[in-house]
Short mmCIF file of C-alpha atoms in Angstrom, two decimals:
data_model
loop_
_atom_site.label_atom_id
_atom_site.label_comp_id
_atom_site.label_asym_id
_atom_site.label_seq_id
_atom_site.Cartn_x
_atom_site.Cartn_y
_atom_site.Cartn_z
CA ALA A 1 28.56 6.84 -12.92
CA GLN A 2 26.86 5.20 -15.53
CA THR A 3 23.39 5.84 -16.39
CA VAL A 4 20.87 4.75 -18.41
CA THR A 5 18.39 6.78 -20.26
CA GLN A 6 14.88 5.86 -21.66
CA SER A 7 13.26 9.11 -23.02
CA GLN A 8 9.82 7.70 -23.91
CA PRO A 9 7.90 6.83 -20.87
CA GLU A 10 4.77 5.81 -23.00
CA MET A 11 4.83 4.05 -26.25
CA SER A 12 1.79 2.64 -28.36
CA VAL A 13 1.73 0.92 -31.20
CA GLN A 14 -1.08 -1.23 -33.26
CA GLU A 15 -1.09 -4.99 -33.49
CA ALA A 16 1.21 -6.29 -36.21
CA GLU A 17 2.86 -2.98 -36.33
CA THR A 18 6.45 -2.21 -35.63
CA VAL A 19 7.66 0.06 -32.88
CA THR A 20 11.24 1.21 -31.95
CA LEU A 21 12.01 1.94 -28.27
CA SER A 22 14.95 4.58 -27.80
CA CYS A 23 18.02 3.87 -25.02
CA THR A 24 20.75 5.88 -24.74
CA TYR A 25 23.73 5.56 -21.83
CA ASP A 26 26.55 7.50 -20.26
CA THR A 27 29.89 5.55 -20.01
CA SER A 28 33.80 5.64 -19.94
CA GLU A 29 34.28 2.06 -20.59
CA SER A 30 35.01 0.50 -23.44
CA ASP A 31 33.68 -3.34 -22.61
CA TYR A 32 30.27 -3.56 -21.26
CA TYR A 33 26.88 -5.08 -21.79
CA LEU A 34 23.67 -3.88 -22.99
CA PHE A 35 20.14 -5.62 -22.64
CA TRP A 36 16.40 -5.01 -22.90
CA TYR A 37 14.12 -6.49 -19.94
CA LYS A 38 10.53 -6.60 -20.35
CA GLN A 39 8.49 -6.59 -17.44
CA PRO A 40 4.60 -7.33 -17.94
CA PRO A 41 1.60 -7.13 -15.49
CA SER A 42 2.74 -10.09 -13.62
CA ARG A 43 5.81 -8.04 -12.93
CA GLN A 44 8.49 -10.87 -13.96
CA MET A 45 11.69 -9.58 -15.14
CA ILE A 46 12.01 -11.16 -18.41
CA LEU A 47 15.35 -11.00 -20.62
CA VAL A 48 14.54 -9.88 -24.08
CA ILE A 49 17.60 -9.53 -25.76
CA ARG A 50 21.63 -8.81 -25.15
CA GLN A 51 24.17 -6.84 -27.00
CA GLU A 52 28.01 -6.96 -26.04
CA ALA A 53 29.71 -4.17 -26.81
CA TYR A 54 32.45 -5.47 -28.58
CA LYS A 55 30.18 -6.93 -31.12
CA GLN A 56 29.60 -4.52 -33.79
CA GLN A 57 26.83 -6.78 -34.96
CA ASN A 58 23.39 -6.21 -34.18
CA ALA A 59 21.86 -8.76 -31.30
CA THR A 60 18.41 -10.07 -32.88
CA GLU A 61 16.08 -12.51 -31.10
CA ASN A 62 13.03 -13.43 -33.42
CA ARG A 63 10.81 -10.53 -33.77
CA PHE A 64 12.99 -8.41 -31.43
CA SER A 65 16.19 -6.71 -32.68
CA VAL A 66 18.20 -3.88 -31.62
CA ASN A 67 19.99 -0.71 -33.42
CA PHE A 68 23.28 -0.35 -31.32
CA GLN A 69 25.32 2.78 -32.02
CA LYS A 70 28.47 2.69 -29.69
CA ALA A 71 29.77 6.08 -30.92
CA ALA A 72 26.30 7.20 -30.04
CA LYS A 73 25.88 5.32 -27.06
CA SER A 74 22.55 4.62 -28.54
CA PHE A 75 20.67 1.22 -28.15
CA SER A 76 17.01 1.09 -29.14
CA LEU A 77 14.97 -1.76 -29.22
CA LYS A 78 12.94 -2.94 -32.68
CA ILE A 79 9.72 -4.91 -32.11
CA SER A 80 8.54 -5.90 -35.41
CA ASP A 81 5.15 -7.44 -35.86
CA SER A 82 3.64 -6.33 -32.74
CA GLN A 83 1.60 -8.68 -30.53
CA LEU A 84 -1.16 -7.94 -27.44
CA GLY A 85 1.39 -10.13 -25.80
CA ASP A 86 4.43 -7.63 -26.29
CA ALA A 87 2.37 -4.77 -23.96
CA ALA A 88 4.63 -4.54 -20.88
CA MET A 89 6.81 -2.16 -19.52
CA TYR A 90 10.53 -2.55 -20.86
CA PHE A 91 13.44 -1.57 -19.59
CA CYS A 92 17.07 -1.03 -21.21
CA ALA A 93 20.05 -2.06 -19.00
CA TYR A 94 23.87 -1.58 -18.92
CA SER A 95 26.11 -3.56 -17.10
CA VAL A 96 29.90 -3.78 -16.55
CA ASN A 97 31.79 -6.27 -14.04
CA ASN A 98 28.60 -7.57 -12.82
CA ASP A 99 26.68 -4.31 -11.75
CA MET A 100 23.50 -3.41 -13.95
CA ARG A 101 21.77 -0.33 -13.99
CA PHE A 102 18.50 0.32 -15.71
CA GLY A 103 16.71 2.73 -17.72
CA ALA A 104 13.31 4.50 -16.20
CA GLY A 105 11.13 2.16 -18.36
CA THR A 106 8.98 2.61 -21.20
CA ARG A 107 5.36 1.19 -21.00
CA LEU A 108 4.15 -0.28 -24.22
CA THR A 109 0.28 -0.79 -25.29
CA VAL A 110 -0.44 -2.79 -28.25
CA LYS A 111 -3.70 -1.48 -29.75
CA PRO A 112 -5.63 -4.49 -31.35
CA ASP B 1 11.93 -25.91 -10.29
CA THR B 2 11.88 -22.20 -9.49
CA ALA B 3 15.30 -20.64 -10.64
CA VAL B 4 15.34 -17.77 -8.42
CA SER B 5 12.87 -17.84 -5.77
CA GLN B 6 11.56 -15.27 -2.84
CA THR B 7 9.53 -15.61 0.09
CA PRO B 8 7.24 -13.99 1.14
CA LYS B 9 5.54 -12.76 -2.24
CA TYR B 10 3.51 -10.02 -0.71
CA LEU B 11 3.97 -8.45 3.10
CA VAL B 12 1.89 -6.22 4.78
CA THR B 13 2.97 -4.62 8.10
CA GLN B 14 3.05 -1.84 10.38
CA MET B 15 5.56 0.98 10.35
CA GLY B 16 8.20 0.70 12.76
CA ASN B 17 8.49 -3.26 12.44
CA ASP B 18 10.98 -5.41 11.45
CA LYS B 19 11.05 -7.69 8.66
CA SER B 20 13.06 -10.09 6.29
CA ILE B 21 12.76 -11.22 2.56
CA LYS B 22 14.56 -14.33 1.91
CA CYS B 23 16.12 -15.40 -1.52
CA GLU B 24 17.15 -18.38 -2.92
CA GLN B 25 18.69 -19.51 -5.92
CA ASN B 26 19.45 -23.10 -7.30
CA LEU B 27 21.38 -21.80 -10.90
CA GLY B 28 24.96 -22.24 -9.50
CA HIS B 29 25.38 -18.62 -9.67
CA ASP B 30 28.15 -16.75 -8.04
CA THR B 31 26.38 -13.20 -7.91
CA MET B 32 23.48 -12.25 -5.94
CA TYR B 33 21.61 -8.69 -6.05
CA TRP B 34 19.13 -7.13 -4.42
CA TYR B 35 17.02 -4.39 -6.38
CA LYS B 36 14.02 -1.66 -4.96
CA GLN B 37 11.28 -1.05 -7.79
CA ASP B 38 9.43 1.87 -6.42
CA SER B 39 5.75 3.00 -7.16
CA LYS B 40 7.27 4.88 -10.53
CA LYS B 41 8.53 1.13 -11.65
CA PHE B 42 12.43 2.68 -10.87
CA LEU B 43 14.78 -0.35 -10.74
CA LYS B 44 17.82 0.66 -8.49
CA ILE B 45 20.24 -1.38 -7.26
CA MET B 46 20.61 -2.05 -3.40
CA PHE B 47 23.35 -4.45 -2.66
CA SER B 48 25.22 -7.32 -4.39
CA TYR B 49 27.20 -10.25 -3.29
CA ASN B 50 29.77 -12.33 -5.10
CA ASN B 51 30.90 -15.57 -2.95
CA LYS B 52 29.06 -14.11 0.14
CA GLU B 53 31.26 -11.19 -0.28
CA LEU B 54 29.56 -7.58 -0.48
CA ILE B 55 30.34 -6.06 -3.86
CA ILE B 56 27.86 -3.16 -4.46
CA ASN B 57 26.37 -1.79 -1.51
CA GLU B 58 24.69 1.99 -2.63
CA THR B 59 23.55 4.53 -0.84
CA VAL B 60 20.82 2.27 1.35
CA PRO B 61 19.81 3.32 4.76
CA ASN B 62 21.45 1.37 7.63
CA ARG B 63 17.98 -0.27 8.51
CA PHE B 64 18.75 -2.29 5.49
CA SER B 65 20.90 -5.54 5.86
CA PRO B 66 21.99 -7.84 3.37
CA LYS B 67 22.77 -11.46 4.72
CA SER B 68 24.36 -13.83 2.52
CA PRO B 69 24.96 -17.38 4.48
CA ASP B 70 26.17 -19.03 1.74
CA LYS B 71 26.13 -18.16 -2.37
CA ALA B 72 22.89 -19.62 -3.07
CA HIS B 73 21.06 -17.58 -0.62
CA LEU B 74 20.89 -13.75 0.17
CA ASN B 75 18.32 -12.39 2.62
CA LEU B 76 17.22 -9.05 3.10
CA HIS B 77 16.54 -7.50 6.79
CA ILE B 78 14.55 -4.47 7.23
CA ASN B 79 14.59 -2.55 10.59
CA SER B 80 12.03 -0.39 11.89
CA LEU B 81 9.94 -0.25 8.69
CA GLU B 82 9.27 3.35 7.14
CA LEU B 83 6.49 4.19 4.82
CA GLY B 84 8.57 5.10 2.21
CA ASP B 85 10.13 1.35 2.22
CA SER B 86 6.89 0.35 0.43
CA ALA B 87 7.97 -1.13 -2.92
CA VAL B 88 9.03 -4.16 -4.91
CA TYR B 89 11.95 -5.92 -4.02
CA PHE B 90 13.57 -7.89 -6.51
CA CYS B 91 16.23 -10.39 -6.08
CA ALA B 92 18.59 -12.08 -8.97
CA SER B 93 21.50 -13.71 -9.66
CA SER B 94 24.07 -13.87 -12.28
CA ARG B 95 27.18 -16.06 -13.04
CA GLN B 96 30.24 -14.37 -12.62
CA GLY B 97 32.18 -14.23 -15.77
CA THR B 98 34.55 -11.98 -17.71
CA SER B 99 34.39 -8.13 -17.50
CA GLY B 100 31.24 -7.18 -18.90
CA ALA B 101 28.19 -8.61 -17.61
CA ASN B 102 26.24 -12.01 -17.45
CA VAL B 103 22.27 -12.09 -17.96
CA LEU B 104 20.66 -11.47 -14.45
CA THR B 105 17.57 -14.08 -13.57
CA PHE B 106 15.24 -12.32 -11.28
CA GLY B 107 12.75 -13.46 -8.65
CA ALA B 108 9.38 -12.99 -9.11
CA GLY B 109 9.34 -9.82 -6.48
CA SER B 110 8.57 -9.06 -2.98
CA ARG B 111 5.79 -6.57 -2.47
CA LEU B 112 6.07 -4.85 0.55
CA THR B 113 3.34 -2.52 2.35
CA VAL B 114 4.10 -0.59 5.26
CA LEU B 115 0.91 0.86 6.78
#
């Protein structure tokens, strides 16, 4: 069974600073996808970034980037120049064959 | 136009009642899902349908029954509601692709409160 572990229940960052959220996963598959979703207080689930396991290059989306270490089964999210609007729950997710499983989430607080 | 819409957004009901949550997507996706998010924010997959066929059925009480009349709709019916059913239920959809996954598009969630 695939599992996703987010070891940081809560994180805090100063506005304009950089923060890294951790995620590890367990799988025996070689071809899969990884995601970070954001859930603000509105509770809407919003895709932040995705990574295909067969790609060695780390995905980036503006201020968001990942550090994908396939051998270590690690998939961390880096948020640069943090903004107040980044405050939310962040969920790491693993998916294979359209079966997506989520980690427990990390609550990110951004201090002005 | 809302891509994945769920109704109702809020539902308050008594223990023992039967209720339904409806979900519709206008994205032309093949696969639809129901997830449950509990009070601790854990997101757990419940069901997945691909072209009206059930493909994922996690360990969920028989009181929960999904129904997919067509690939654009996936409804969730819950019988004999219990206190522990209180949660936010998310519908989502994705386009079937190659091995791996495509992005899930989520609805806004339906908060169910059982009294």
